[in-house]
Coordinates of C-alpha atoms in Angstrom, one line a residue:
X1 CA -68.7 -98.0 284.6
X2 CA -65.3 -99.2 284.3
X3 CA -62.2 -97.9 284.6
X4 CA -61.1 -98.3 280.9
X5 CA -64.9 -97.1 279.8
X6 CA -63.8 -94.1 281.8
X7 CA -60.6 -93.2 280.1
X8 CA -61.9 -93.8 276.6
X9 CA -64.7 -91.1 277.4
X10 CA -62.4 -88.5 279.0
X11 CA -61.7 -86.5 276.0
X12 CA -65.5 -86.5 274.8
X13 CA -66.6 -85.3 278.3
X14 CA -64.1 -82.3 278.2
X15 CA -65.4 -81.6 274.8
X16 CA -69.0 -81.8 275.9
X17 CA -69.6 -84.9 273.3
X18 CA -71.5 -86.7 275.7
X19 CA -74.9 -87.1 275.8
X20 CA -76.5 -86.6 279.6
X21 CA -77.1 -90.0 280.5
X22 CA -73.6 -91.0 279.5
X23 CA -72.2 -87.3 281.2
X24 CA -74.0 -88.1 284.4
X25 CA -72.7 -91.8 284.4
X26 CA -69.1 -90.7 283.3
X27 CA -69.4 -87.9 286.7
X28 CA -70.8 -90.7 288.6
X29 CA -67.8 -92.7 287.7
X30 CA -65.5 -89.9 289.0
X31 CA -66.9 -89.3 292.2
X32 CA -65.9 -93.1 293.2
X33 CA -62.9 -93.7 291.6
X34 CA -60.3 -91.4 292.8
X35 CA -57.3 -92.6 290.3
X36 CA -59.5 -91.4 287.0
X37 CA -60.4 -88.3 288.9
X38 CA -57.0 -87.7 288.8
X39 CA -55.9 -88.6 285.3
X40 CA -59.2 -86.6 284.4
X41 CA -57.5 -83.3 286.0
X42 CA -54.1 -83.6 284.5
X43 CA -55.7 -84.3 281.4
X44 CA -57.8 -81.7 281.4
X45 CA -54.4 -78.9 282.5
X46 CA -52.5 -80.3 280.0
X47 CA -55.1 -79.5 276.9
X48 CA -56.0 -76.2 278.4
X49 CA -52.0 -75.7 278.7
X50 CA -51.9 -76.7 274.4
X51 CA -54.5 -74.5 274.0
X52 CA -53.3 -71.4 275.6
X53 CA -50.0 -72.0 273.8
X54 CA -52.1 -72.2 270.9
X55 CA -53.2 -68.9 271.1
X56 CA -49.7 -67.6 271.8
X57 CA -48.4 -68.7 268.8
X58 CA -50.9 -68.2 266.3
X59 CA -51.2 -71.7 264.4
X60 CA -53.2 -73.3 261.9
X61 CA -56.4 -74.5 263.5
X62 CA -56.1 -77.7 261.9
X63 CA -52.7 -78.3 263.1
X64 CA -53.7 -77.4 266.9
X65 CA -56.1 -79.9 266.9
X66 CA -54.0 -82.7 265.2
X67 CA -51.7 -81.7 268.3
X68 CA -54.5 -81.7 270.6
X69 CA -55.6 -85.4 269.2
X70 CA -52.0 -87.0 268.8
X71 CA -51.5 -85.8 273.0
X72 CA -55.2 -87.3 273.7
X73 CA -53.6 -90.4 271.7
X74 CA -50.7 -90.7 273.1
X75 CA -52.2 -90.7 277.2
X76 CA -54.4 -93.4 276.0
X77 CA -51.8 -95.5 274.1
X78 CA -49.8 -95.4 277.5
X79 CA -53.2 -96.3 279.7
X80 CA -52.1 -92.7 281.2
X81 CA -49.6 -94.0 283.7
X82 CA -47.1 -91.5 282.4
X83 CA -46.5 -88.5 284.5
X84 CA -47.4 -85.1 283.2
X85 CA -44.8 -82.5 282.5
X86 CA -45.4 -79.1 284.0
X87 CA -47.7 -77.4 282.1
X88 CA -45.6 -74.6 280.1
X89 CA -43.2 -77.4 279.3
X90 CA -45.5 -80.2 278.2
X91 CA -46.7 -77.8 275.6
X92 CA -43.5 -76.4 274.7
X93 CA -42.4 -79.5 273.8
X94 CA -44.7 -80.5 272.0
X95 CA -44.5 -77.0 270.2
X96 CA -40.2 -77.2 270.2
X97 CA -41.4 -81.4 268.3
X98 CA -43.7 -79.8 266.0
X99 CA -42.7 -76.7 264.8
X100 CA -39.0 -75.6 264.8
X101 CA -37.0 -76.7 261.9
X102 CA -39.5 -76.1 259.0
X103 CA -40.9 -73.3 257.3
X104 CA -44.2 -73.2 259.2
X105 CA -43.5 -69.2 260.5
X106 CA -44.5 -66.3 262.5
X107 CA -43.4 -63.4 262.6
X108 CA -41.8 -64.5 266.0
X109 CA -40.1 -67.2 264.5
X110 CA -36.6 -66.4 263.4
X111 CA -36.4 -65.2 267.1
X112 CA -37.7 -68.1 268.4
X113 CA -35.5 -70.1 266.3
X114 CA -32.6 -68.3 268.3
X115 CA -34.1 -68.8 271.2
X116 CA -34.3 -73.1 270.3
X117 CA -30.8 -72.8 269.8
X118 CA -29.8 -71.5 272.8
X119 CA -31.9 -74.0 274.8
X120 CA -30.3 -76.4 273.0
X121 CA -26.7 -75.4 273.3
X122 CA -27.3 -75.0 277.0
X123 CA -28.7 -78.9 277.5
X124 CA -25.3 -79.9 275.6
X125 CA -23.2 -77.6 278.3
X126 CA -25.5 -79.4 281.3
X127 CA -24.7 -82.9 280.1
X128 CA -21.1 -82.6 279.3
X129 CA -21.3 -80.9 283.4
X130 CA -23.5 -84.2 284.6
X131 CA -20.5 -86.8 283.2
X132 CA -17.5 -84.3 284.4
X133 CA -19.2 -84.1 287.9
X134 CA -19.6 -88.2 287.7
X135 CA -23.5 -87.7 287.5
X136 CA -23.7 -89.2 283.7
X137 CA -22.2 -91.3 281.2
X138 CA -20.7 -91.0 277.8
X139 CA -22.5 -94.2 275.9
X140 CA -21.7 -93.3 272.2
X141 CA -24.2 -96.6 271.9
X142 CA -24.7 -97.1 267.9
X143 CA -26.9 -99.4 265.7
X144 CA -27.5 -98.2 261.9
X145 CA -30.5 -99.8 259.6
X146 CA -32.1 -98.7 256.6
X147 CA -29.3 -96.4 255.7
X148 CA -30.1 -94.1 259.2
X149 CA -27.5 -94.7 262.0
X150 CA -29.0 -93.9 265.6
X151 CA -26.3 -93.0 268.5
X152 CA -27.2 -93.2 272.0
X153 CA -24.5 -90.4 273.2
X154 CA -25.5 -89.4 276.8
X155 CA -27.5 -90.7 279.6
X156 CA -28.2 -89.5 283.1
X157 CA -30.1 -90.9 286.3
X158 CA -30.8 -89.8 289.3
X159 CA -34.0 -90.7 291.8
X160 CA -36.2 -88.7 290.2
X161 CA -35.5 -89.5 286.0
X162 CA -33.6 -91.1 283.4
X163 CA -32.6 -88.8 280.8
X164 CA -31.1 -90.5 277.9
X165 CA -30.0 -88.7 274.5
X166 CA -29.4 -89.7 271.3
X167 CA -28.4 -88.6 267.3
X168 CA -29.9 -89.7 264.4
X169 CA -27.8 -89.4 261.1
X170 CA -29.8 -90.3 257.7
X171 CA -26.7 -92.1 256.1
X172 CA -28.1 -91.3 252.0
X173 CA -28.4 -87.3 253.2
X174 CA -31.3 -87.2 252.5
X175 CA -34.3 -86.6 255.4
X176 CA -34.5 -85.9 259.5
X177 CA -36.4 -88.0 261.4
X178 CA -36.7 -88.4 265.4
X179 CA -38.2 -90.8 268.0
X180 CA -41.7 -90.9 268.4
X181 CA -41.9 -91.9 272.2
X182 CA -44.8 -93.5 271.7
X183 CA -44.9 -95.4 268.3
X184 CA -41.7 -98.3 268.2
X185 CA -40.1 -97.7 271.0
X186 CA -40.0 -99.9 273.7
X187 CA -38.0 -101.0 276.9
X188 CA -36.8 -104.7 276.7
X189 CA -36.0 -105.2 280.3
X190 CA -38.8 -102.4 281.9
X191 CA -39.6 -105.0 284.5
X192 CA -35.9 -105.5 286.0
X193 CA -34.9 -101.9 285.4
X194 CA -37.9 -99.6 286.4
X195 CA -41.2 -99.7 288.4
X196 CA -43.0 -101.3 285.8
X197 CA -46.6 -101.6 285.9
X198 CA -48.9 -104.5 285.7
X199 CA -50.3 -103.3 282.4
X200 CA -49.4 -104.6 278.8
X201 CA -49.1 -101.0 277.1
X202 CA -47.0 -99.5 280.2
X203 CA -43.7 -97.8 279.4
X204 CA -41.6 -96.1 281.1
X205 CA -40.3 -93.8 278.5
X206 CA -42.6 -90.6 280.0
X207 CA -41.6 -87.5 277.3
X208 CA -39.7 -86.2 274.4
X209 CA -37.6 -83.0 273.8
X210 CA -36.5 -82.6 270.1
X211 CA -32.9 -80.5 270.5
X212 CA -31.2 -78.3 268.6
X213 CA -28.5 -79.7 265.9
X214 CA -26.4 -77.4 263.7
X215 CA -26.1 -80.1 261.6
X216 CA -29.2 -80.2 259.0
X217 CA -28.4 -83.7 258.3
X218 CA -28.1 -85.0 262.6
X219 CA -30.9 -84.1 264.5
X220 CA -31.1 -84.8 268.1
X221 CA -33.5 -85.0 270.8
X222 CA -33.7 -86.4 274.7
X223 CA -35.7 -89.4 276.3
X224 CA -37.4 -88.8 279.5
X225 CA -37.6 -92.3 281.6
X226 CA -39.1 -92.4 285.1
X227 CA -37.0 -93.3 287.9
X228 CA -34.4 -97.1 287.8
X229 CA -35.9 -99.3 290.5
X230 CA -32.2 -100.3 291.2
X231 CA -29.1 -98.2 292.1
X232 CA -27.5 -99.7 288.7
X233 CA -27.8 -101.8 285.3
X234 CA -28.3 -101.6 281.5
X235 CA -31.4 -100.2 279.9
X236 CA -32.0 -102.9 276.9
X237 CA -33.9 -100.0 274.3
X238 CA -35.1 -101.2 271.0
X239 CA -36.8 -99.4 268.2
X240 CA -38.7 -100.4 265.3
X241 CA -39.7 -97.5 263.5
X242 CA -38.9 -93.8 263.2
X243 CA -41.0 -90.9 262.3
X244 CA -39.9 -88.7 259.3
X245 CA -39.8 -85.2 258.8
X246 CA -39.9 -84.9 255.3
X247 CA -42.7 -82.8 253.8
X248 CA -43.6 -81.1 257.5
X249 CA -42.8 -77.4 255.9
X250 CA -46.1 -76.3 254.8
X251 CA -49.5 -75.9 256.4
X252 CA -50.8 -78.3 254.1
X253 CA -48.8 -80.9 255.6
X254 CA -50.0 -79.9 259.1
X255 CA -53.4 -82.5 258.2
X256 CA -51.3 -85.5 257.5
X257 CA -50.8 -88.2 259.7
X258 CA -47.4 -88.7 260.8
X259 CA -44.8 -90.8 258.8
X260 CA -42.8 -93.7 259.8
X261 CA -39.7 -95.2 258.7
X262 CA -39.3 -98.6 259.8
X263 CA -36.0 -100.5 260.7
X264 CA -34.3 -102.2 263.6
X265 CA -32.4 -100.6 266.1
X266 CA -30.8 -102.0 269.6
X267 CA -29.1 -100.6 272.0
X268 CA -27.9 -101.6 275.6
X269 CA -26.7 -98.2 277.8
X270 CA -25.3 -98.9 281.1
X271 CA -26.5 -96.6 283.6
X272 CA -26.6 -95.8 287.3
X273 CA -28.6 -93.8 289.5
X274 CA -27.8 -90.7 291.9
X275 CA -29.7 -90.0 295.0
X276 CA -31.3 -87.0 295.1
X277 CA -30.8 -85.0 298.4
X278 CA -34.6 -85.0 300.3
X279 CA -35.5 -82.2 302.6
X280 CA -39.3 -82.6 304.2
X281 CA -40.6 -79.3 305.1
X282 CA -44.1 -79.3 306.1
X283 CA -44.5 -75.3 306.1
X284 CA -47.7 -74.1 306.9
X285 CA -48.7 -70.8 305.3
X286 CA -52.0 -68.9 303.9
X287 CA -52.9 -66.7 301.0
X288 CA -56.2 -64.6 301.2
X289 CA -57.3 -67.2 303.7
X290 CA -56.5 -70.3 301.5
X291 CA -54.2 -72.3 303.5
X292 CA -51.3 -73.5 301.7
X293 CA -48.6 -76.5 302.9
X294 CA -44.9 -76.8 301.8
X295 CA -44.2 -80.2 301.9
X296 CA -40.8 -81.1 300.6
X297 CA -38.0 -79.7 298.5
X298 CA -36.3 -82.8 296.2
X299 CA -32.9 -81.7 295.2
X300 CA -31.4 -84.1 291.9
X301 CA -28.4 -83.6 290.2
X302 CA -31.5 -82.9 286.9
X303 CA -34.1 -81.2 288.6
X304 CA -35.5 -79.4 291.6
X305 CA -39.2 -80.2 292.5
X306 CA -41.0 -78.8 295.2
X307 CA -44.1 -80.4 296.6
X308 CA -46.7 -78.1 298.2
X309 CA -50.6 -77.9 298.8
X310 CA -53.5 -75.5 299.1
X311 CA -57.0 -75.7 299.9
X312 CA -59.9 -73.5 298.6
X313 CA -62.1 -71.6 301.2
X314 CA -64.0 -69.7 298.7
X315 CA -66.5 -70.8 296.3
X316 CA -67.4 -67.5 294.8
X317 CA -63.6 -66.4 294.3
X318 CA -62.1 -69.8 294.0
X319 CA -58.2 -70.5 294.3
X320 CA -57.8 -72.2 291.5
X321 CA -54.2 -72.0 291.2
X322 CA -51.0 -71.0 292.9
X323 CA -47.6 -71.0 291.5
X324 CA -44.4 -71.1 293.6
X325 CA -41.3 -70.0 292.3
X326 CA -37.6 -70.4 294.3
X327 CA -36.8 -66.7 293.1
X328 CA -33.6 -66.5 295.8
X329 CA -31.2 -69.5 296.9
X330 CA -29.1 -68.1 299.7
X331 CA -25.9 -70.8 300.1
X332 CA -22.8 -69.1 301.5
X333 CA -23.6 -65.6 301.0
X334 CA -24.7 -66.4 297.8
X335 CA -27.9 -66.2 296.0
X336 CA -28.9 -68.5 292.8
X337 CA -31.8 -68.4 290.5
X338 CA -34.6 -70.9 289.9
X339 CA -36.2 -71.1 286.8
X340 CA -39.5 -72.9 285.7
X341 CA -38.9 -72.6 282.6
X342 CA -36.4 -75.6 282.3
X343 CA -38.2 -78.4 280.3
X344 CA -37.3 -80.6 282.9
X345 CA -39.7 -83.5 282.4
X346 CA -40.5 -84.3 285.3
X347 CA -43.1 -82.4 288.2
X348 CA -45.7 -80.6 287.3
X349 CA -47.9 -83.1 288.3
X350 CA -51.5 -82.0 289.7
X351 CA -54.0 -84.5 292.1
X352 CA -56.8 -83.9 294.2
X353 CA -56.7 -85.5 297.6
X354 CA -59.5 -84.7 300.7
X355 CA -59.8 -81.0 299.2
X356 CA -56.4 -80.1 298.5
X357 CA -54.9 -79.2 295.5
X358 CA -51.5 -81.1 295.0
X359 CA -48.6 -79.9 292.7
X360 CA -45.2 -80.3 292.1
X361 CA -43.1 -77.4 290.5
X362 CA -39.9 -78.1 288.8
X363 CA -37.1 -75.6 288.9
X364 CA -33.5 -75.8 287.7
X365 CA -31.4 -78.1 289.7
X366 CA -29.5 -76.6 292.4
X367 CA -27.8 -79.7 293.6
X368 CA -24.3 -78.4 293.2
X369 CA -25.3 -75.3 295.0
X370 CA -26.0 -77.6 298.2
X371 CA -27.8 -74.7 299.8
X372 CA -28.5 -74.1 303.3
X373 CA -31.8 -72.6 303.3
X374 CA -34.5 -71.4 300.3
X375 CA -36.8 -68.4 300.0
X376 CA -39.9 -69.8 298.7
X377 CA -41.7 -66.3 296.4
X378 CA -45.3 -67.0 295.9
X379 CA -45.9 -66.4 292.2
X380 CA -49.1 -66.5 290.1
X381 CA -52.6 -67.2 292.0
X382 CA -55.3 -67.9 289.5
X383 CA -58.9 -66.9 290.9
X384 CA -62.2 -68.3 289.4
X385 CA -64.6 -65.9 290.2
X386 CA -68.5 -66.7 289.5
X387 CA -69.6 -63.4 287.6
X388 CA -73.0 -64.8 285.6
X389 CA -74.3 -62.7 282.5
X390 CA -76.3 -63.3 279.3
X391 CA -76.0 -61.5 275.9
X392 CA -78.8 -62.4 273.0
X393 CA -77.6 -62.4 269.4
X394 CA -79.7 -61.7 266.4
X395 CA -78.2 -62.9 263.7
X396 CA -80.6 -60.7 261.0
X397 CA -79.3 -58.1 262.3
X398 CA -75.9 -56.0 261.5
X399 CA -72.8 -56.7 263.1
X400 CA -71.0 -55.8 265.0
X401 CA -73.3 -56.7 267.7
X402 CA -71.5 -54.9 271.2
X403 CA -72.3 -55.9 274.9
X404 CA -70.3 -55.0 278.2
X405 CA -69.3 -57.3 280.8
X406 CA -67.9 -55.9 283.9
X407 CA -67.1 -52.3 282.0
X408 CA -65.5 -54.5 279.2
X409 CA -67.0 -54.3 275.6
X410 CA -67.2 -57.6 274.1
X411 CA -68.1 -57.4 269.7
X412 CA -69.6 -60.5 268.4
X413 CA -68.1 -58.8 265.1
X414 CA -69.2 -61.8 262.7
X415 CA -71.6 -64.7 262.3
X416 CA -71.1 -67.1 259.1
X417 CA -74.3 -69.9 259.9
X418 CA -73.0 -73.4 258.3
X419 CA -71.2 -76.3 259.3
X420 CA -69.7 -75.2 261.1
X421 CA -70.9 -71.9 261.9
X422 CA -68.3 -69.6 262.3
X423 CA -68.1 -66.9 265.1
X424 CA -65.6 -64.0 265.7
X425 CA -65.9 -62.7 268.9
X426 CA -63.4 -59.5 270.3
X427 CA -63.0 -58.1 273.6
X428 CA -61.7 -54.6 274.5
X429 CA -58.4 -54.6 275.9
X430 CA -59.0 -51.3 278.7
X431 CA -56.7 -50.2 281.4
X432 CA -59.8 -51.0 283.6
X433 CA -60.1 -54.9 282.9
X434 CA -60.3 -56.5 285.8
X435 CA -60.3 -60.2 284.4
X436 CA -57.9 -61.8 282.6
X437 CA -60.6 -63.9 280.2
X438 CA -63.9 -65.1 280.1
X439 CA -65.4 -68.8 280.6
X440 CA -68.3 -68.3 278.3
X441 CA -70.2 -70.5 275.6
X442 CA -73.0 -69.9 272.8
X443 CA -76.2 -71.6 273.0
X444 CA -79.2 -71.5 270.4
X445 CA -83.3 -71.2 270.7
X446 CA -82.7 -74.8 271.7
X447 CA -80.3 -74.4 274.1
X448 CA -78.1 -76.5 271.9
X449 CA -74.6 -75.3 272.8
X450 CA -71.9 -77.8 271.4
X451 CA -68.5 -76.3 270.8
X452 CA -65.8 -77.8 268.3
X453 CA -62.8 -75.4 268.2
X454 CA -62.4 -72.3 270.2
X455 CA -59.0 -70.6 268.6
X456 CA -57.6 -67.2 270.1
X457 CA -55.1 -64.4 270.1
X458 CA -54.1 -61.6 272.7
X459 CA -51.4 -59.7 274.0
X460 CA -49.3 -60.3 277.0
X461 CA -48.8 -57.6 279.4
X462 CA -46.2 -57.2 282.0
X463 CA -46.0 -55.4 285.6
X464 CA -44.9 -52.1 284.1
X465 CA -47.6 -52.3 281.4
X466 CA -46.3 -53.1 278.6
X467 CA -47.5 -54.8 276.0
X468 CA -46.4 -58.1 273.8
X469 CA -48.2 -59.8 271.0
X470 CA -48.6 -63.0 272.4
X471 CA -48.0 -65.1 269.1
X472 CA -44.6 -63.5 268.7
X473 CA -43.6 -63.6 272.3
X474 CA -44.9 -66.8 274.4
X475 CA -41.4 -68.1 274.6
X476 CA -40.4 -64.9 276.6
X477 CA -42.8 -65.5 279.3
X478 CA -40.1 -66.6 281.9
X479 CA -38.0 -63.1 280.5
X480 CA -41.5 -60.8 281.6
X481 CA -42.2 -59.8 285.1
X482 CA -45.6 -60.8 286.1
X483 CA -47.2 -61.4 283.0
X484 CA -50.7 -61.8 281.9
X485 CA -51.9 -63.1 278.7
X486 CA -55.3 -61.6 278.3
X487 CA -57.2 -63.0 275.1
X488 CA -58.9 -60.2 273.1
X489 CA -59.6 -62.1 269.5
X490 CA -61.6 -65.5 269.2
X491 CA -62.7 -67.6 266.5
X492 CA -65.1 -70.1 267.2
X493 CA -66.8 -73.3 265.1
X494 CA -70.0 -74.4 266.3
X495 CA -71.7 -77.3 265.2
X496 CA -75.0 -79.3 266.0
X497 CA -75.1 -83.4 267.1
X498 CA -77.9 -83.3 264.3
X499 CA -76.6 -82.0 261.5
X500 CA -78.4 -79.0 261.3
X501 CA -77.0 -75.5 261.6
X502 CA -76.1 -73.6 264.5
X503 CA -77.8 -70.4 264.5
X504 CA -76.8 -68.7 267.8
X505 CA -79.0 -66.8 269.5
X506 CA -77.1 -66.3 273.3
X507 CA -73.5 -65.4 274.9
X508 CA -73.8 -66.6 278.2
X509 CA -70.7 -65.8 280.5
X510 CA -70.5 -68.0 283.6
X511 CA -67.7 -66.1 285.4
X512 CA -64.5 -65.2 284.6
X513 CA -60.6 -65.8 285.5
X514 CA -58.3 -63.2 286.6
X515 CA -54.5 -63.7 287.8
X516 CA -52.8 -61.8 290.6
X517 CA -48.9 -61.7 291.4
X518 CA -47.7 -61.8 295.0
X519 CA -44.8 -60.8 296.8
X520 CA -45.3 -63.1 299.5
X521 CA -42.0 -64.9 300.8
X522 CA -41.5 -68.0 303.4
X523 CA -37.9 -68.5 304.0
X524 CA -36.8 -72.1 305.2
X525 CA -33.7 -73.6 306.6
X526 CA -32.6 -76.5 305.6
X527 CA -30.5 -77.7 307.8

């Protein structure tokens, strides 16, 4: 198989499309090719990281997976040689692109509205602190067409990204659109200016952020670029068409493809790169046996990312995630706070390499802080832990039909056979849980077992116990101490390759995940 066979099968394979000769030549594939193994993993985080979000804010179905499908799109479009954000961010993005500014609500929304606005407010304080510091420039770049007038206003580089900013004014007052990163955009000079790739549909235009704008009539967003390949120059940007916003305020709208407005816009915006201060660590700690490597904190005037390791040593309670948050900066008697939760672009990015597991976490910069030394917090460990059960379901009989797993009661409260069939599923929400969800699937007397859409809801629950609807409050995650989004309400649609109905007739859990916080702290000079 080749590699671009590979990549156009990735998303069918996480679906469970494929059939098992195609499966077991796709696996086949993955096991020798080590580059699509690792585009197959940060694909896989970043739809699990859409889902979850998803569920915390309670969407349309139909609009998730047009979400789902335009990300899937978009990593093919670009031959998947963009880096990934971190995970939180890539779907809050895509969430902050989609979703604020119209009249699809919540009951969260109006606060998360205020919440947008803050964000926003505080990228407009960090650039106008990048160009007073020397770290970006004012490029008030402008080219109008089609009665819309585009302004390049900021842009800032460092060894690590190219963030450039922009406005776009509809002239007639009439509509808001923004820059669809992947449809019309495109870097004239990408081969003098960045690390361009030997592929056709290579760019190095990486992410969106759609910012706040008080004006109704301006809106405003941020370009993420990789790294310039020389210390200075001009990025030569053109753009060809810009997608719409008109009629995105209903749920009806959520179905329709995206619309376009085509035009011609140029821009050249001088630019020059900062060096990012480079510290390489190579800190050797453990967690429950798990051996875990610090490699190196990268310091840019945009971003903090630190580059660590771990390595499983146990297949029954697998390690299948650690988090590491810089919860104290100590530089001259003074202590800073990271934050994850900083949209940064950049980092999050997950490989596989001779057993370990390879991340890099993003924090806020702390290049003005210039600190002497970092205390690294462990944060959240994500266990897999192979817990195997079956549950058979009878659809003739009533519902609810009630099982227990693990001393939790799980309701298979409704069964509507069609196409699709339609499933609601609920599980009790005890002070004696001790998972934090289920990896589970339905099967039939056939063993067919093909699942579409798996939608849920939860609450979030922090260290003191208290609990948050998680549609109302998954932008407050970085507010909560320690907290853990435990699904308790699931709507499934099952269908059959065959066109005939799916009448379930098994639960099967295969294990089950469960999060642990840890107070475990390395402290490292950096001097």
């Amino acid at each position: 198989m080749e590699c671009k066979n590979a990549q156009d099968q990735m998303i069918d394979y996480l679906e469970g499309n494929l059939n098992e000769w195609e499966k077991k030549e796709f696996e086949l594939h993955m096991e020798e090719c080590a580059a699509c193994k690792e585009e197959l993993v940060k694909l896989k985080q970043l739809i699990t990281s859409l889902e979850e979000e998803s569920e915390a804010i309670h969407v349309p179905e139909s609009l998730m997976k047009n979400v789902r499908a335009s990300v899937a799109s978009t990593q093919w479009s670009k031959r998947k040689t963009v880096k990934r954000t971190a995970l939180l961010g890539a779907a809050a993005a895509l969430f902050l692109t989609v979703f604020v500014g119209t009249a699809i609500a919540t009951n969260g929304f109006a606060t998360f509205a205020d919440w947008w606005k803050d964000f926003g407010n505080k990228q407009e304080e960090q650039v106008e602190n990048f160009v007073q510091q020397g770290l970006g420039n004012k490029v008030n770049a402008v080219a109008e067409s089609t009665g819309i007038k585009i302004t390049i206003t900021n842009v800032v580089a460092d060894d690590m990204q190219t963030l450039v900013y922009y406005e776009i004014e509809d002239q007639k007052r009439e509509n808001e659109y923004l820059i669809d990163f992947s449809q019309g955009l495109k870097v004239d000079n990408q081969e003098e200016i960045f690390n361009s790739k030997d592929e056709p549909s290579y760019s190095p235009v990486s992410n969106h952020l759609r910012l706040h704008s008080e004006n109704t009539q301006i809106s405003k967003g941020r370009l993420g670029m990789g790294p310039l390949s020389k210390e200075e120059g001009t990025i030569r940007l053109s753009l060809n068409k810009i997608q719409s916003l008109d009629g995105t305020d209903g749920v009806d709208s959520s179905i329709r493809e995206p619309e376009y407005i085509e035009g011609d816009w140029h821009f050249e915006i001088p630019v020059k790169k900062h060096p990012a201060i480079i510290h390489d660590l190579n800190v050797e700690t453990e967690y429950e046996g798990n051996p875990v490597i610090i490699d190196k904190l990268t310091i840019a005037p945009t971003v903090t990312v630190l580059s660590y390791r771990y390595r499983n040593e146990n297949e029954e309670r697998k390690l299948d995630g650690l988090s590491i948050s810089i919860a104290g900066i100590e530089s001259k008697e003074n202590y800073v706070t990271g934050s994850t939760f900083d949209f940064a672009g950049v980092g999050g990015a997950t490989s596989i390499s001779n057993g370990w597991q390879e991340e890099n976490a993003t924090f806020e910069s702390l290049y003005f802080e210039n600190p002497s030394h970092v205390k690294v917090h462990f944060g959240k460990m994500e266990f897999n832990v192979k817990e195997k059960a079956d549950f058979p379901i009878d659809p003739s009989k009533p519902f609810p039909q009630i099982f227990t797993y693990l001393g939790t009661k799980i309701s298979i409260d409704k069964v509507e056979i069609g196409q699709p069939t339609l499933i609601t599923m609920s599980e009790e929400l005890n002070a004696n849980r001790v998972y934090q969800s289920i990896d589970y699937h339905f099967s039939d007397a056939e063993g067919h077992n093909k699942s579409t859409v798996i939608n849920a809801d939860g609450y979030i629950i922090d260290k003191n116990g208290k609990q948050y609807k998680a549609y109302e409050n998954f932008y407050r995650l970085h507010e909560l101490e320690e907290p853990i989004l435990y699904p308790t309400e699931h709507e499934i649609q099952i269908s059959r390759e065959d066109g005939e109905d799916f009448i379930p007739a098994k639960l099967s859990i295969d294990g089950y995940r469960m999060i642990e916080y840890n107070e475990k702290v390395v402290d490292i000079p950096l001097d």
